[in-house]
Structure formats: structure tokens, C-alpha cells
Amino acid sequence: MAEYHGAARAAGGCAIYVSDKPGRHDFNLLKKLVLPDGSVLRAKYPGRPTRDCLFSDPVRDGKSLLKIWNLNDFTGVIGVFNCQGAGWCEVTRKMVNHDELPGTITSIIRASDVEYLFQVAEDGWIGDSILYSHLGGEVTYLPRNEFMSITLKPREYEVFTIVPVMALSSGSKFAPIGLTKMFNSGGAIKGLKFETENPVATVIMKVRGCGPFGAYSSTKPQRITVDSEEVEFEYEGKSGLVTFALKVPEEEQYLWNIVIEL
């Protein structure tokens, strides 16, 4: 269950402790939590349950998923977990299995599940958002007050990056997702600015870390530069997903300067 618990740490905004025996580390999992310089993409606050599961029992009622929300500097994150089947017993004072065969559960995800998302959105945000699923790798555009369904089997999880969509003067819509291979993708974005006065709208970002970086764009970018060097990128017209690679920086805590012209 290491990956399940790792996802919970990413949404929980907490420190990460690794207790594996020497030689037993899962480095593919650790790379979803820790950058090469040893730092983590830590969310801003303690993770808290979403309003719709606050008074439910996600380990015993047989119908509820546990959803934990948090905020980054410019995005939100929601961890969704099927915890049914085991829980804390106040009599024996230990975890016990009370259902050997818990069922598959379906719930919904909304951008509004992330409290105060408007505080990290740009001025003029109308409520439309992008949801990026970590395991599924799917981009979903959610208009304001809309929702999407999620179905999880017992002990399954998913982590969603929630990003406010900005409408630009060029007619394009844009939302930065972050490092798509990390649990908390949006935690990598440390600076975000839009320049929309010119005919070509420009998105300027400061980003930590390395690996595939993703963003949503309703139109194909004209040009992308990283530290003033033009880079190759891929664009999926159907989903609007833009991806390009960031190298491992030579300095610790380094911030890449990324410019996207739309």
C-alpha cells in the first residue's frame, strides 16, 4: 500500500518520512514525491476533507470515498481514496477489518471541492477549471459548477490537480498543470503571469523540478522557451494537453523561467 499512502502524503501537505529497509526502496514511487535535490512539492496547508464527505464514514458506510483537498500557489489538489473495509476499533485500540469484500464506489469531483481556489486564480476567473488525473493522465475541462464522476475499487486512489482556466486576449484559454509525473503536479509552479496586451498572449512561469511539464491550452502554442532557449513540445488537440521536458537543474531549488506564446 506504499503508493496509496504516498498519494495521501502528497495531498496532505505534510512531511514525508521513508522507513524502507536498505535496498528495499521503491525509487519510482519516491520520484513522485521527491525532486532530485531532495526537496518535495509540498502543498500549502494541512489536508482537509471536502465538504461532501466531512460527516460521512469513508471506512464503514460502504458508499463514501474519502476526498482530501489542499492548495498550492496557483492550483489545487484533491486526493481521492477508497478506504472501505478497515478502520480503527475503539474497543481493541487497533485497526481491524470489518468487511473482507468491500465494494466499488462511485462519487463526484468538483472544482469547488477545493476551498478558496478563487484565491489562487487570476483576476477575472469565471469558474471554469481543468482537472488532471495523475494515474489516468487525462485532462478534463469543467465549466463552472459542473462535476465529473470517479469510480474506485477497494484500496484504489487517484490524485487530481485542479487548475483555474484563464481566458486570454488572443482568444485562447490556458491553465498550467505542472510536473505530470509527480503526485502534486501543481506544486512545482512558483510563479505565474499573463501578458495579454499584445496580439500574441504570453504566459510566463517560474517552475521547480524536472521531468514532463504539462499545461492545458485551447490552441496550439506558437513557441515555448525555457531559460530563453526554445524547446520542442507536443500538443494534443482533442484534450488541449501541452507537454515538454524540463532537465535536471544543476542548482538546488532552481526555478526555470518558462515562456509560452499563444
mmCIF file with all atom_site columns, C-alpha atoms in Angstrom, residues 24-201:
data_model
loop_
_atom_site.group_PDB
_atom_site.id
_atom_site.type_symbol
_atom_site.label_atom_id
_atom_site.label_alt_id
_atom_site.label_comp_id
_atom_site.label_asym_id
_atom_site.label_entity_id
_atom_site.label_seq_id
_atom_site.pdbx_PDB_ins_code
_atom_site.Cartn_x
_atom_site.Cartn_y
_atom_site.Cartn_z
_atom_site.occupancy
_atom_site.B_iso_or_equiv
_atom_site.pdbx_formal_charge
_atom_site.auth_seq_id
_atom_site.auth_comp_id
_atom_site.auth_asym_id
_atom_site.auth_atom_id
_atom_site.pdbx_PDB_model_num
ATOM 1   C CA . ARG A 1 24  ? 14.102  -2.154 -0.444  1.00 0.00 ? 24  ARG A CA 1
ATOM 2   C CA . HIS A 1 25  ? 13.308  1.359  -1.661  1.00 0.00 ? 25  HIS A CA 1
ATOM 3   C CA . ASP A 1 26  ? 10.821  1.884  -4.484  1.00 0.00 ? 26  ASP A CA 1
ATOM 4   C CA . PHE A 1 27  ? 12.570  4.704  -6.336  1.00 0.00 ? 27  PHE A CA 1
ATOM 5   C CA . ASN A 1 28  ? 9.837   5.005  -8.967  1.00 0.00 ? 28  ASN A CA 1
ATOM 6   C CA . LEU A 1 29  ? 7.430   5.841  -6.138  1.00 0.00 ? 29  LEU A CA 1
ATOM 7   C CA . LEU A 1 30  ? 9.845   8.178  -4.351  1.00 0.00 ? 30  LEU A CA 1
ATOM 8   C CA . LYS A 1 31  ? 10.344  10.138 -7.582  1.00 0.00 ? 31  LYS A CA 1
ATOM 9   C CA . LYS A 1 32  ? 6.626   11.021 -7.464  1.00 0.00 ? 32  LYS A CA 1
ATOM 10  C CA . LEU A 1 33  ? 7.198   12.681 -4.097  1.00 0.00 ? 33  LEU A CA 1
ATOM 11  C CA . VAL A 1 34  ? 10.781  13.948 -4.008  1.00 0.00 ? 34  VAL A CA 1
ATOM 12  C CA . LEU A 1 35  ? 12.796  16.020 -6.502  1.00 0.00 ? 35  LEU A CA 1
ATOM 13  C CA . PRO A 1 36  ? 16.437  15.168 -7.303  1.00 0.00 ? 36  PRO A CA 1
ATOM 14  C CA . ASP A 1 37  ? 17.674  17.872 -4.901  1.00 0.00 ? 37  ASP A CA 1
ATOM 15  C CA . GLY A 1 38  ? 15.822  16.193 -2.022  1.00 0.00 ? 38  GLY A CA 1
ATOM 16  C CA . SER A 1 39  ? 13.027  18.761 -1.758  1.00 0.00 ? 39  SER A CA 1
ATOM 17  C CA . VAL A 1 40  ? 9.319   17.942 -2.027  1.00 0.00 ? 40  VAL A CA 1
ATOM 18  C CA . LEU A 1 41  ? 6.408   19.655 -3.776  1.00 0.00 ? 41  LEU A CA 1
ATOM 19  C CA . ARG A 1 42  ? 4.631   20.331 -0.514  1.00 0.00 ? 42  ARG A CA 1
ATOM 20  C CA . ALA A 1 43  ? 1.099   21.734 -0.553  1.00 0.00 ? 43  ALA A CA 1
ATOM 21  C CA . LYS A 1 44  ? 0.457   24.876 1.492   1.00 0.00 ? 44  LYS A CA 1
ATOM 22  C CA . TYR A 1 45  ? -1.882  23.653 4.225   1.00 0.00 ? 45  TYR A CA 1
ATOM 23  C CA . PRO A 1 46  ? -2.847  20.550 6.205   1.00 0.00 ? 46  PRO A CA 1
ATOM 24  C CA . GLY A 1 47  ? -5.023  18.349 4.031   1.00 0.00 ? 47  GLY A CA 1
ATOM 25  C CA . ARG A 1 48  ? -8.710  18.525 4.929   1.00 0.00 ? 48  ARG A CA 1
ATOM 26  C CA . PRO A 1 49  ? -11.785 16.511 3.899   1.00 0.00 ? 49  PRO A CA 1
ATOM 27  C CA . THR A 1 50  ? -14.075 18.012 1.281   1.00 0.00 ? 50  THR A CA 1
ATOM 28  C CA . ARG A 1 51  ? -17.457 19.260 2.487   1.00 0.00 ? 51  ARG A CA 1
ATOM 29  C CA . ASP A 1 52  ? -19.437 16.400 0.945   1.00 0.00 ? 52  ASP A CA 1
ATOM 30  C CA . CYS A 1 53  ? -17.530 13.716 2.866   1.00 0.00 ? 53  CYS A CA 1
ATOM 31  C CA . LEU A 1 54  ? -16.963 15.660 6.090   1.00 0.00 ? 54  LEU A CA 1
ATOM 32  C CA . PHE A 1 55  ? -19.769 13.894 8.017   1.00 0.00 ? 55  PHE A CA 1
ATOM 33  C CA . SER A 1 56  ? -19.683 10.560 6.184   1.00 0.00 ? 56  SER A CA 1
ATOM 34  C CA . ASP A 1 57  ? -17.771 7.451  7.276   1.00 0.00 ? 57  ASP A CA 1
ATOM 35  C CA . PRO A 1 58  ? -15.409 6.568  4.405   1.00 0.00 ? 58  PRO A CA 1
ATOM 36  C CA . VAL A 1 59  ? -14.222 3.349  6.093   1.00 0.00 ? 59  VAL A CA 1
ATOM 37  C CA . ARG A 1 60  ? -17.521 1.772  7.215   1.00 0.00 ? 60  ARG A CA 1
ATOM 38  C CA . ASP A 1 61  ? -20.597 3.105  5.404   1.00 0.00 ? 61  ASP A CA 1
ATOM 39  C CA . GLY A 1 62  ? -19.971 1.165  2.176   1.00 0.00 ? 62  GLY A CA 1
ATOM 40  C CA . LYS A 1 63  ? -20.829 4.124  -0.067  1.00 0.00 ? 63  LYS A CA 1
ATOM 41  C CA . SER A 1 64  ? -18.399 7.015  0.514   1.00 0.00 ? 64  SER A CA 1
ATOM 42  C CA . LEU A 1 65  ? -14.969 7.849  -0.872  1.00 0.00 ? 65  LEU A CA 1
ATOM 43  C CA . LEU A 1 66  ? -12.523 9.883  1.199   1.00 0.00 ? 66  LEU A CA 1
ATOM 44  C CA . LYS A 1 67  ? -11.593 13.130 -0.576  1.00 0.00 ? 67  LYS A CA 1
ATOM 45  C CA . ILE A 1 68  ? -8.799  15.335 0.789   1.00 0.00 ? 68  ILE A CA 1
ATOM 46  C CA . TRP A 1 69  ? -8.191  18.829 -0.640  1.00 0.00 ? 69  TRP A CA 1
ATOM 47  C CA . ASN A 1 70  ? -5.261  21.237 -0.464  1.00 0.00 ? 70  ASN A CA 1
ATOM 48  C CA . LEU A 1 71  ? -3.883  24.319 -2.201  1.00 0.00 ? 71  LEU A CA 1
ATOM 49  C CA . ASN A 1 72  ? -0.640  25.208 -3.946  1.00 0.00 ? 72  ASN A CA 1
ATOM 50  C CA . ASP A 1 73  ? 0.445   28.680 -5.038  1.00 0.00 ? 73  ASP A CA 1
ATOM 51  C CA . PHE A 1 74  ? -1.621  28.579 -8.260  1.00 0.00 ? 74  PHE A CA 1
ATOM 52  C CA . THR A 1 75  ? -3.501  25.265 -8.251  1.00 0.00 ? 75  THR A CA 1
ATOM 53  C CA . GLY A 1 76  ? -5.491  22.930 -6.046  1.00 0.00 ? 76  GLY A CA 1
ATOM 54  C CA . VAL A 1 77  ? -5.041  19.215 -5.377  1.00 0.00 ? 77  VAL A CA 1
ATOM 55  C CA . ILE A 1 78  ? -7.525  16.533 -4.344  1.00 0.00 ? 78  ILE A CA 1
ATOM 56  C CA . GLY A 1 79  ? -6.619  13.013 -3.236  1.00 0.00 ? 79  GLY A CA 1
ATOM 57  C CA . VAL A 1 80  ? -9.473  10.501 -3.584  1.00 0.00 ? 80  VAL A CA 1
ATOM 58  C CA . PHE A 1 81  ? -9.319  7.166  -1.736  1.00 0.00 ? 81  PHE A CA 1
ATOM 59  C CA . ASN A 1 82  ? -11.498 4.086  -1.355  1.00 0.00 ? 82  ASN A CA 1
ATOM 60  C CA . CYS A 1 83  ? -10.838 3.270  2.320   1.00 0.00 ? 83  CYS A CA 1
ATOM 61  C CA . GLN A 1 84  ? -13.817 0.987  2.881   1.00 0.00 ? 84  GLN A CA 1
ATOM 62  C CA . GLY A 1 85  ? -13.291 -2.287 4.762   1.00 0.00 ? 85  GLY A CA 1
ATOM 63  C CA . ALA A 1 86  ? -10.966 -1.431 7.651   1.00 0.00 ? 86  ALA A CA 1
ATOM 64  C CA . GLY A 1 87  ? -10.998 1.103  10.445  1.00 0.00 ? 87  GLY A CA 1
ATOM 65  C CA . TRP A 1 88  ? -9.942  1.994  13.954  1.00 0.00 ? 88  TRP A CA 1
ATOM 66  C CA . CYS A 1 89  ? -11.631 -0.021 16.702  1.00 0.00 ? 89  CYS A CA 1
ATOM 67  C CA . GLU A 1 90  ? -12.077 1.950  19.939  1.00 0.00 ? 90  GLU A CA 1
ATOM 68  C CA . VAL A 1 91  ? -12.556 -1.285 21.916  1.00 0.00 ? 91  VAL A CA 1
ATOM 69  C CA . THR A 1 92  ? -9.437  -3.166 20.828  1.00 0.00 ? 92  THR A CA 1
ATOM 70  C CA . ARG A 1 93  ? -7.499  0.075  20.119  1.00 0.00 ? 93  ARG A CA 1
ATOM 71  C CA . LYS A 1 94  ? -6.184  -1.150 16.791  1.00 0.00 ? 94  LYS A CA 1
ATOM 72  C CA . MET A 1 95  ? -7.050  -1.272 13.089  1.00 0.00 ? 95  MET A CA 1
ATOM 73  C CA . VAL A 1 96  ? -9.436  -4.094 12.243  1.00 0.00 ? 96  VAL A CA 1
ATOM 74  C CA . ASN A 1 97  ? -11.015 -5.450 9.055   1.00 0.00 ? 97  ASN A CA 1
ATOM 75  C CA . HIS A 1 98  ? -14.805 -5.268 9.303   1.00 0.00 ? 98  HIS A CA 1
ATOM 76  C CA . ASP A 1 99  ? -15.552 -6.065 5.645   1.00 0.00 ? 99  ASP A CA 1
ATOM 77  C CA . GLU A 1 100 ? -13.403 -8.583 3.784   1.00 0.00 ? 100 GLU A CA 1
ATOM 78  C CA . LEU A 1 101 ? -15.008 -7.766 0.415   1.00 0.00 ? 101 LEU A CA 1
ATOM 79  C CA . PRO A 1 102 ? -15.738 -4.011 0.249   1.00 0.00 ? 102 PRO A CA 1
ATOM 80  C CA . GLY A 1 103 ? -17.334 -2.852 -2.961  1.00 0.00 ? 103 GLY A CA 1
ATOM 81  C CA . THR A 1 104 ? -16.523 -0.499 -5.808  1.00 0.00 ? 104 THR A CA 1
ATOM 82  C CA . ILE A 1 105 ? -17.695 3.068  -5.129  1.00 0.00 ? 105 ILE A CA 1
ATOM 83  C CA . THR A 1 106 ? -18.590 5.955  -7.426  1.00 0.00 ? 106 THR A CA 1
ATOM 84  C CA . SER A 1 107 ? -18.503 9.593  -6.354  1.00 0.00 ? 107 SER A CA 1
ATOM 85  C CA . ILE A 1 108 ? -18.079 13.005 -7.980  1.00 0.00 ? 108 ILE A CA 1
ATOM 86  C CA . ILE A 1 109 ? -15.333 15.638 -8.178  1.00 0.00 ? 109 ILE A CA 1
ATOM 87  C CA . ARG A 1 110 ? -15.938 19.383 -8.466  1.00 0.00 ? 110 ARG A CA 1
ATOM 88  C CA . ALA A 1 111 ? -13.512 22.277 -8.672  1.00 0.00 ? 111 ALA A CA 1
ATOM 89  C CA . SER A 1 112 ? -15.400 23.727 -5.700  1.00 0.00 ? 112 SER A CA 1
ATOM 90  C CA . ASP A 1 113 ? -14.224 20.750 -3.617  1.00 0.00 ? 113 ASP A CA 1
ATOM 91  C CA . VAL A 1 114 ? -11.033 22.809 -3.239  1.00 0.00 ? 114 VAL A CA 1
ATOM 92  C CA . GLU A 1 115 ? -11.939 25.547 -0.784  1.00 0.00 ? 115 GLU A CA 1
ATOM 93  C CA . TYR A 1 116 ? -10.578 29.015 -1.581  1.00 0.00 ? 116 TYR A CA 1
ATOM 94  C CA . LEU A 1 117 ? -9.487  28.052 -5.104  1.00 0.00 ? 117 LEU A CA 1
ATOM 95  C CA . PHE A 1 118 ? -10.519 31.553 -6.160  1.00 0.00 ? 118 PHE A CA 1
ATOM 96  C CA . GLN A 1 119 ? -7.708  32.945 -4.001  1.00 0.00 ? 119 GLN A CA 1
ATOM 97  C CA . VAL A 1 120 ? -5.043  31.373 -6.231  1.00 0.00 ? 120 VAL A CA 1
ATOM 98  C CA . ALA A 1 121 ? -6.851  32.176 -9.502  1.00 0.00 ? 121 ALA A CA 1
ATOM 99  C CA . GLU A 1 122 ? -6.164  35.228 -11.640 1.00 0.00 ? 122 GLU A CA 1
ATOM 100 C CA . ASP A 1 123 ? -8.459  38.232 -11.517 1.00 0.00 ? 123 ASP A CA 1
ATOM 101 C CA . GLY A 1 124 ? -11.423 37.754 -13.828 1.00 0.00 ? 124 GLY A CA 1
ATOM 102 C CA . TRP A 1 125 ? -11.660 33.979 -13.327 1.00 0.00 ? 125 TRP A CA 1
ATOM 103 C CA . ILE A 1 126 ? -15.213 32.876 -14.183 1.00 0.00 ? 126 ILE A CA 1
ATOM 104 C CA . GLY A 1 127 ? -15.059 29.458 -12.508 1.00 0.00 ? 127 GLY A CA 1
ATOM 105 C CA . ASP A 1 128 ? -14.030 27.119 -15.350 1.00 0.00 ? 128 ASP A CA 1
ATOM 106 C CA . SER A 1 129 ? -11.316 24.649 -14.363 1.00 0.00 ? 129 SER A CA 1
ATOM 107 C CA . ILE A 1 130 ? -9.071  21.890 -15.630 1.00 0.00 ? 130 ILE A CA 1
ATOM 108 C CA . LEU A 1 131 ? -8.846  18.568 -13.785 1.00 0.00 ? 131 LEU A CA 1
ATOM 109 C CA . TYR A 1 132 ? -5.744  16.463 -14.435 1.00 0.00 ? 132 TYR A CA 1
ATOM 110 C CA . SER A 1 133 ? -5.745  12.885 -13.129 1.00 0.00 ? 133 SER A CA 1
ATOM 111 C CA . HIS A 1 134 ? -2.341  11.606 -12.024 1.00 0.00 ? 134 HIS A CA 1
ATOM 112 C CA . LEU A 1 135 ? -2.904  7.892  -12.710 1.00 0.00 ? 135 LEU A CA 1
ATOM 113 C CA . GLY A 1 136 ? -5.207  8.298  -15.686 1.00 0.00 ? 136 GLY A CA 1
ATOM 114 C CA . GLY A 1 137 ? -3.171  11.086 -17.267 1.00 0.00 ? 137 GLY A CA 1
ATOM 115 C CA . GLU A 1 138 ? -6.431  12.615 -18.522 1.00 0.00 ? 138 GLU A CA 1
ATOM 116 C CA . VAL A 1 139 ? -7.326  16.282 -18.907 1.00 0.00 ? 139 VAL A CA 1
ATOM 117 C CA . THR A 1 140 ? -10.955 17.219 -18.224 1.00 0.00 ? 140 THR A CA 1
ATOM 118 C CA . TYR A 1 141 ? -12.393 20.690 -18.827 1.00 0.00 ? 141 TYR A CA 1
ATOM 119 C CA . LEU A 1 142 ? -15.064 21.501 -16.237 1.00 0.00 ? 142 LEU A CA 1
ATOM 120 C CA . PRO A 1 143 ? -17.278 24.571 -16.736 1.00 0.00 ? 143 PRO A CA 1
ATOM 121 C CA . ARG A 1 144 ? -18.313 26.384 -13.577 1.00 0.00 ? 144 ARG A CA 1
ATOM 122 C CA . ASN A 1 145 ? -20.463 24.299 -11.194 1.00 0.00 ? 145 ASN A CA 1
ATOM 123 C CA . GLU A 1 146 ? -20.082 21.156 -13.317 1.00 0.00 ? 146 GLU A CA 1
ATOM 124 C CA . PHE A 1 147 ? -18.705 17.865 -11.975 1.00 0.00 ? 147 PHE A CA 1
ATOM 125 C CA . MET A 1 148 ? -17.174 14.600 -13.131 1.00 0.00 ? 148 MET A CA 1
ATOM 126 C CA . SER A 1 149 ? -17.622 11.056 -11.811 1.00 0.00 ? 149 SER A CA 1
ATOM 127 C CA . ILE A 1 150 ? -14.898 8.871  -10.369 1.00 0.00 ? 150 ILE A CA 1
ATOM 128 C CA . THR A 1 151 ? -15.113 5.137  -9.619  1.00 0.00 ? 151 THR A CA 1
ATOM 129 C CA . LEU A 1 152 ? -12.594 3.364  -7.392  1.00 0.00 ? 152 LEU A CA 1
ATOM 130 C CA . LYS A 1 153 ? -12.254 -0.263 -6.373  1.00 0.00 ? 153 LYS A CA 1
ATOM 131 C CA . PRO A 1 154 ? -11.240 -1.120 -2.785  1.00 0.00 ? 154 PRO A CA 1
ATOM 132 C CA . ARG A 1 155 ? -7.820  0.312  -1.859  1.00 0.00 ? 155 ARG A CA 1
ATOM 133 C CA . GLU A 1 156 ? -7.591  2.300  -5.085  1.00 0.00 ? 156 GLU A CA 1
ATOM 134 C CA . TYR A 1 157 ? -6.843  6.012  -5.248  1.00 0.00 ? 157 TYR A CA 1
ATOM 135 C CA . GLU A 1 158 ? -6.495  8.926  -7.661  1.00 0.00 ? 158 GLU A CA 1
ATOM 136 C CA . VAL A 1 159 ? -4.930  12.377 -7.325  1.00 0.00 ? 159 VAL A CA 1
ATOM 137 C CA . PHE A 1 160 ? -6.394  15.323 -9.237  1.00 0.00 ? 160 PHE A CA 1
ATOM 138 C CA . THR A 1 161 ? -4.696  18.634 -9.965  1.00 0.00 ? 161 THR A CA 1
ATOM 139 C CA . ILE A 1 162 ? -7.344  21.378 -10.140 1.00 0.00 ? 162 ILE A CA 1
ATOM 140 C CA . VAL A 1 163 ? -6.379  24.454 -12.184 1.00 0.00 ? 163 VAL A CA 1
ATOM 141 C CA . PRO A 1 164 ? -8.399  27.645 -12.825 1.00 0.00 ? 164 PRO A CA 1
ATOM 142 C CA . VAL A 1 165 ? -8.694  28.377 -16.561 1.00 0.00 ? 165 VAL A CA 1
ATOM 143 C CA . MET A 1 166 ? -7.637  31.839 -17.724 1.00 0.00 ? 166 MET A CA 1
ATOM 144 C CA . ALA A 1 167 ? -9.213  33.372 -20.853 1.00 0.00 ? 167 ALA A CA 1
ATOM 145 C CA . LEU A 1 168 ? -6.579  35.364 -22.791 1.00 0.00 ? 168 LEU A CA 1
ATOM 146 C CA . SER A 1 169 ? -6.914  38.324 -25.124 1.00 0.00 ? 169 SER A CA 1
ATOM 147 C CA . SER A 1 170 ? -5.827  36.187 -28.093 1.00 0.00 ? 170 SER A CA 1
ATOM 148 C CA . GLY A 1 171 ? -8.961  34.064 -27.628 1.00 0.00 ? 171 GLY A CA 1
ATOM 149 C CA . SER A 1 172 ? -7.048  31.146 -26.134 1.00 0.00 ? 172 SER A CA 1
ATOM 150 C CA . LYS A 1 173 ? -7.767  29.553 -22.774 1.00 0.00 ? 173 LYS A CA 1
ATOM 151 C CA . PHE A 1 174 ? -4.856  28.395 -20.646 1.00 0.00 ? 174 PHE A CA 1
ATOM 152 C CA . ALA A 1 175 ? -4.220  26.519 -17.391 1.00 0.00 ? 175 ALA A CA 1
ATOM 153 C CA . PRO A 1 176 ? -0.805  25.301 -16.144 1.00 0.00 ? 176 PRO A CA 1
ATOM 154 C CA . ILE A 1 177 ? -0.860  21.779 -14.668 1.00 0.00 ? 177 ILE A CA 1
ATOM 155 C CA . GLY A 1 178 ? 2.741   21.247 -13.531 1.00 0.00 ? 178 GLY A CA 1
ATOM 156 C CA . LEU A 1 179 ? 5.067   18.235 -13.376 1.00 0.00 ? 179 LEU A CA 1
ATOM 157 C CA . THR A 1 180 ? 2.755   15.479 -14.542 1.00 0.00 ? 180 THR A CA 1
ATOM 158 C CA . LYS A 1 181 ? 4.778   12.582 -13.102 1.00 0.00 ? 181 LYS A CA 1
ATOM 159 C CA . MET A 1 182 ? 4.579   13.993 -9.564  1.00 0.00 ? 182 MET A CA 1
ATOM 160 C CA . PHE A 1 183 ? 1.633   13.305 -7.248  1.00 0.00 ? 183 PHE A CA 1
ATOM 161 C CA . ASN A 1 184 ? 1.214   17.026 -6.522  1.00 0.00 ? 184 ASN A CA 1
ATOM 162 C CA . SER A 1 185 ? 1.889   18.282 -10.049 1.00 0.00 ? 185 SER A CA 1
ATOM 163 C CA . GLY A 1 186 ? 0.872   21.895 -9.447  1.00 0.00 ? 186 GLY A CA 1
ATOM 164 C CA . GLY A 1 187 ? 3.239   22.300 -6.503  1.00 0.00 ? 187 GLY A CA 1
ATOM 165 C CA . ALA A 1 188 ? 6.054   22.841 -8.998  1.00 0.00 ? 188 ALA A CA 1
ATOM 166 C CA . ILE A 1 189 ? 4.633   26.176 -10.219 1.00 0.00 ? 189 ILE A CA 1
ATOM 167 C CA . LYS A 1 190 ? 6.087   29.021 -8.133  1.00 0.00 ? 190 LYS A CA 1
ATOM 168 C CA . GLY A 1 191 ? 5.351   31.968 -10.410 1.00 0.00 ? 191 GLY A CA 1
ATOM 169 C CA . LEU A 1 192 ? 2.633   32.707 -12.975 1.00 0.00 ? 192 LEU A CA 1
ATOM 170 C CA . LYS A 1 193 ? 1.959   35.838 -15.012 1.00 0.00 ? 193 LYS A CA 1
ATOM 171 C CA . PHE A 1 194 ? -0.101  36.577 -18.103 1.00 0.00 ? 194 PHE A CA 1
ATOM 172 C CA . GLU A 1 195 ? 0.768   39.306 -20.608 1.00 0.00 ? 195 GLU A CA 1
ATOM 173 C CA . THR A 1 196 ? -2.243  39.917 -22.832 1.00 0.00 ? 196 THR A CA 1
ATOM 174 C CA . GLU A 1 197 ? -1.766  43.432 -24.182 1.00 0.00 ? 197 GLU A CA 1
ATOM 175 C CA . ASN A 1 198 ? -0.058  42.290 -27.385 1.00 0.00 ? 198 ASN A CA 1
ATOM 176 C CA . PRO A 1 199 ? -1.809  40.350 -30.188 1.00 0.00 ? 199 PRO A CA 1
ATOM 177 C CA . VAL A 1 200 ? 0.215   37.309 -29.083 1.00 0.00 ? 200 VAL A CA 1
ATOM 178 C CA . ALA A 1 201 ? -0.699  36.388 -25.496 1.00 0.00 ? 201 ALA A CA 1
#
